[in-house]
Tab-separated table of C-alpha atoms in Angstrom:
chain	number	residue	atom	x	y	z
A	1	MET	CA	103.464	281.778	60.624
A	2	LYS	CA	100.325	280.011	61.658
A	3	ALA	CA	100.261	276.309	61.383
A	4	ARG	CA	97.140	275.021	59.333
A	5	VAL	CA	94.228	272.947	60.949
A	6	ASN	CA	93.586	269.428	59.474
A	7	ILE	CA	89.727	269.586	59.188
A	8	GLU	CA	90.000	265.455	60.193
A	9	ASN	CA	91.478	266.273	63.191
A	10	ILE	CA	88.930	268.676	64.813
A	11	THR	CA	86.476	267.275	67.176
A	12	GLY	CA	83.086	268.434	68.495
A	13	ILE	CA	79.803	267.706	68.068
A	14	GLN	CA	78.927	266.209	64.713
A	15	GLU	CA	75.356	265.326	65.142
A	16	PHE	CA	71.787	265.555	67.454
A	17	ASN	CA	70.560	262.458	69.049
A	18	LEU	CA	67.135	262.677	68.222
A	19	GLU	CA	65.587	260.351	71.035
A	20	ALA	CA	67.562	262.042	73.630
A	21	ASP	CA	65.205	263.723	76.545
A	22	ILE	CA	63.581	267.280	76.293
A	23	ILE	CA	64.617	268.645	79.651
A	24	PRO	CA	63.645	272.379	80.169
A	25	ARG	CA	66.324	274.538	81.428
A	26	ILE	CA	68.623	271.898	80.447
A	27	GLY	CA	68.681	270.774	76.481
A	28	ALA	CA	67.626	268.650	74.111
A	29	ALA	CA	69.342	265.510	71.810
A	30	ASN	CA	72.200	265.631	74.014
A	31	ILE	CA	72.654	269.351	73.575
A	32	SER	CA	73.008	271.497	76.742
A	33	PHE	CA	72.609	275.198	77.032
A	34	LYS	CA	75.981	274.849	78.234
A	35	ASN	CA	77.214	274.142	75.065
A	36	SER	CA	78.377	276.960	72.968
A	37	ILE	CA	79.020	277.966	69.057
A	38	SER	CA	82.899	276.719	69.494
A	39	ASP	CA	81.623	272.948	70.003
A	40	PHE	CA	80.136	273.214	66.552
A	41	GLU	CA	83.257	274.480	64.784
A	42	PRO	CA	83.419	271.530	62.721
A	43	VAL	CA	80.257	271.743	61.624
A	44	ILE	CA	80.585	275.376	60.604
A	45	THR	CA	83.989	274.870	58.749
A	46	ALA	CA	82.588	271.643	57.235
A	47	ASN	CA	81.218	273.659	54.469
A	48	PHE	CA	84.930	275.299	52.987
A	49	PHE	CA	86.175	270.992	52.859
A	50	ASP	CA	84.487	268.952	50.646
A	51	ASN	CA	85.748	265.769	52.104
A	52	HIS	CA	84.434	266.478	55.548
A	53	LYS	CA	80.618	265.474	55.890
A	54	THR	CA	78.598	266.361	58.711
A	55	LYS	CA	74.694	265.234	60.094
A	56	ILE	CA	73.976	268.897	60.915
A	57	LYS	CA	73.176	271.853	58.578
A	58	HIS	CA	73.588	275.490	59.458
A	59	GLU	CA	72.425	279.012	58.255
A	60	ILE	CA	73.053	282.159	59.046
A	61	ASP	CA	69.925	284.678	59.925
A	62	SER	CA	71.326	288.024	59.481
A	63	LYS	CA	68.314	289.887	60.805
A	64	ASN	CA	68.988	288.588	64.187
A	65	ILE	CA	72.481	287.692	64.485
A	66	TYR	CA	72.010	284.091	64.870
A	67	ILE	CA	73.336	280.946	63.127
A	68	SER	CA	70.940	278.020	63.041
A	69	LEU	CA	72.314	274.635	63.174
A	70	SER	CA	69.629	271.904	62.335
A	71	SER	CA	69.070	268.030	61.616
A	72	GLU	CA	68.985	267.089	58.265
A	73	LYS	CA	64.968	267.138	58.270
A	74	LYS	CA	64.825	270.106	60.855
A	75	GLU	CA	63.574	267.485	63.445
A	76	PHE	CA	65.905	269.025	65.838
A	77	GLU	CA	67.477	272.938	65.268
A	78	ILE	CA	69.483	275.082	67.814
A	79	ASN	CA	70.016	279.218	67.551
A	80	ILE	CA	72.830	280.540	68.770
A	81	ASP	CA	73.591	283.856	69.163
A	82	LEU	CA	76.417	285.095	67.305
A	83	LEU	CA	77.594	288.141	69.319
A	84	SER	CA	77.734	285.802	72.543
A	85	GLY	CA	78.428	282.442	71.190
A	86	LYS	CA	75.726	280.784	73.467
A	87	ILE	CA	72.776	278.851	72.527
A	88	VAL	CA	69.605	280.811	72.927
A	89	SER	CA	66.777	278.135	71.733
A	90	MET	CA	66.433	274.534	70.797
A	91	THR	CA	63.098	273.340	68.917
A	92	CYS	CA	61.966	269.804	68.609
A	93	ARG	CA	59.767	268.831	65.594
A	94	LYS	CA	58.249	265.992	63.489
A	95	GLY	CA	60.822	263.228	63.986
A	96	TYR	CA	62.207	263.765	67.051
A	97	LYS	CA	61.538	261.163	69.212
A	98	GLY	CA	62.616	261.948	72.643
A	99	LYS	CA	60.362	262.973	75.327
A	100	LEU	CA	59.319	265.851	77.866
A	101	PHE	CA	58.701	265.033	81.558
A	102	LYS	CA	59.661	261.290	80.217
A	103	ASP	CA	56.523	260.761	78.536
A	104	TYR	CA	55.581	263.362	75.902
A	105	GLY	CA	56.769	264.426	72.963
A	106	ILE	CA	56.193	265.690	68.999
A	107	GLY	CA	52.855	263.551	67.972
A	108	ASN	CA	51.301	263.464	71.651
A	109	LYS	CA	47.795	264.913	71.946
A	110	MET	CA	48.367	268.442	73.811
A	111	SER	CA	45.093	267.448	76.295
A	112	GLU	CA	47.326	264.198	77.573
A	113	LEU	CA	50.135	266.480	78.678
A	114	LEU	CA	47.588	269.144	80.243
A	115	ASN	CA	46.053	266.311	82.536
A	116	ALA	CA	49.582	264.955	82.979
A	117	ASN	CA	51.261	268.262	84.477
A	118	LYS	CA	48.723	270.638	85.794
A	119	ASN	CA	51.389	273.163	85.616
A	120	ILE	CA	50.859	274.008	82.019
A	121	TYR	CA	49.118	276.899	80.917
A	122	PHE	CA	48.358	278.808	78.017
A	123	ASP	CA	49.829	282.315	78.184
A	124	LEU	CA	47.568	285.216	76.788
A	125	ASP	CA	50.375	287.635	76.787
A	126	HIS	CA	52.344	285.201	73.807
A	127	ASN	CA	49.889	282.714	72.749
A	128	PHE	CA	51.623	279.558	73.639
A	129	PHE	CA	51.687	276.973	76.731
A	130	VAL	CA	54.160	277.415	78.832
A	131	ASN	CA	55.289	275.339	82.162
A	132	TYR	CA	54.769	277.634	85.278
A	133	PRO	CA	57.008	278.453	87.021
A	134	PHE	CA	58.166	279.321	83.892
A	135	ASP	CA	61.480	277.196	83.161
A	136	GLY	CA	61.933	277.948	79.407
A	137	LEU	CA	59.205	275.627	78.118
A	138	ILE	CA	57.066	276.762	74.984
A	139	ILE	CA	54.779	274.916	72.963
A	140	TYR	CA	52.818	276.324	70.224
A	141	ALA	CA	49.436	275.258	68.649
A	142	PRO	CA	50.082	274.316	64.873
A	143	SER	CA	48.307	277.277	63.390
A	144	TYR	CA	47.619	280.889	64.486
A	145	GLU	CA	44.132	280.577	64.039
A	146	LEU	CA	44.143	277.438	66.591
A	147	ALA	CA	46.225	279.902	68.783
A	148	GLN	CA	43.137	282.520	69.106
A	149	GLU	CA	40.677	279.734	69.285
A	150	ILE	CA	42.747	278.561	72.510
A	151	PHE	CA	43.038	281.904	73.613
A	152	ASN	CA	39.606	283.037	73.407
A	153	ALA	CA	38.364	279.223	75.121
A	154	THR	CA	41.299	280.317	77.906
A	155	VAL	CA	39.518	283.872	78.349
A	156	GLU	CA	35.879	282.702	78.285
A	157	GLU	CA	36.697	279.780	80.712
A	158	LYS	CA	35.725	277.212	78.286
A	159	ILE	CA	37.501	273.864	77.253
A	160	ILE	CA	40.897	274.504	75.111
A	161	PRO	CA	40.632	272.752	71.771
A	162	ASP	CA	43.009	269.810	71.979
A	163	PHE	CA	45.997	269.343	69.185
A	164	ILE	CA	48.257	267.181	68.554
A	165	ILE	CA	51.557	268.569	69.653
A	166	GLU	CA	54.104	269.229	66.540
A	167	ALA	CA	56.923	271.854	67.800
A	168	ILE	CA	58.251	271.782	71.504
A	169	GLU	CA	60.804	274.518	72.396
A	170	ILE	CA	63.223	275.254	75.234
A	171	ILE	CA	65.117	278.402	75.626
A	172	ASP	CA	67.793	279.793	77.643
A	173	MET	CA	66.400	281.534	80.929
A	174	GLU	CA	68.869	284.143	80.546
A	175	PHE	CA	67.612	284.823	77.181
A	176	ALA	CA	64.316	284.437	78.287
A	177	GLU	CA	64.709	287.384	81.056
A	178	LYS	CA	66.112	289.624	78.175
A	179	ILE	CA	63.161	288.862	75.604
A	180	TYR	CA	60.249	288.073	77.964
A	181	SER	CA	61.515	290.454	80.579
A	182	GLY	CA	58.325	290.908	83.421
A	183	THR	CA	55.861	289.181	81.655
A	184	LEU	CA	57.003	285.139	81.986
A	185	ILE	CA	59.913	285.065	84.731
A	186	TYR	CA	57.770	285.546	88.072
């Protein structure tokens, strides 16, 4: 006979630190790519118990076999591969206060980041900004139209249109090698 587990006694990650630095290859919100689905067991099982509250929401993406865990307003979100249990990506959005490279984050101008870090380039194959050599950092333009303008400006060697950074994503390098094999990994 199995012993019944008391949900109040389960420990694990139950909230994200929205002020923690964003560190490519490592993590954000005090979550590391070394964490796994088992670290979030209390969050995932909380829905089954009325008396247990958590600050992390979750939803399952059945198309891609991922579970997404996010802060209440989606300022921070992680995707975990349900087959391996590994975190594959972390995304910081409006309301996330942590910084990338200690000084830049959500709400900063992209031009400021580009001036400060000469290793960030617009990747023409994927239409987003990355740090070279690739370390898992991805910054998207806020719209498809703006991404196309940036693409054209990059190809024509013109001034890249500026924008306010609305999302910073970091992806696990092992996952990146599978998804972007031969294109981002140099």
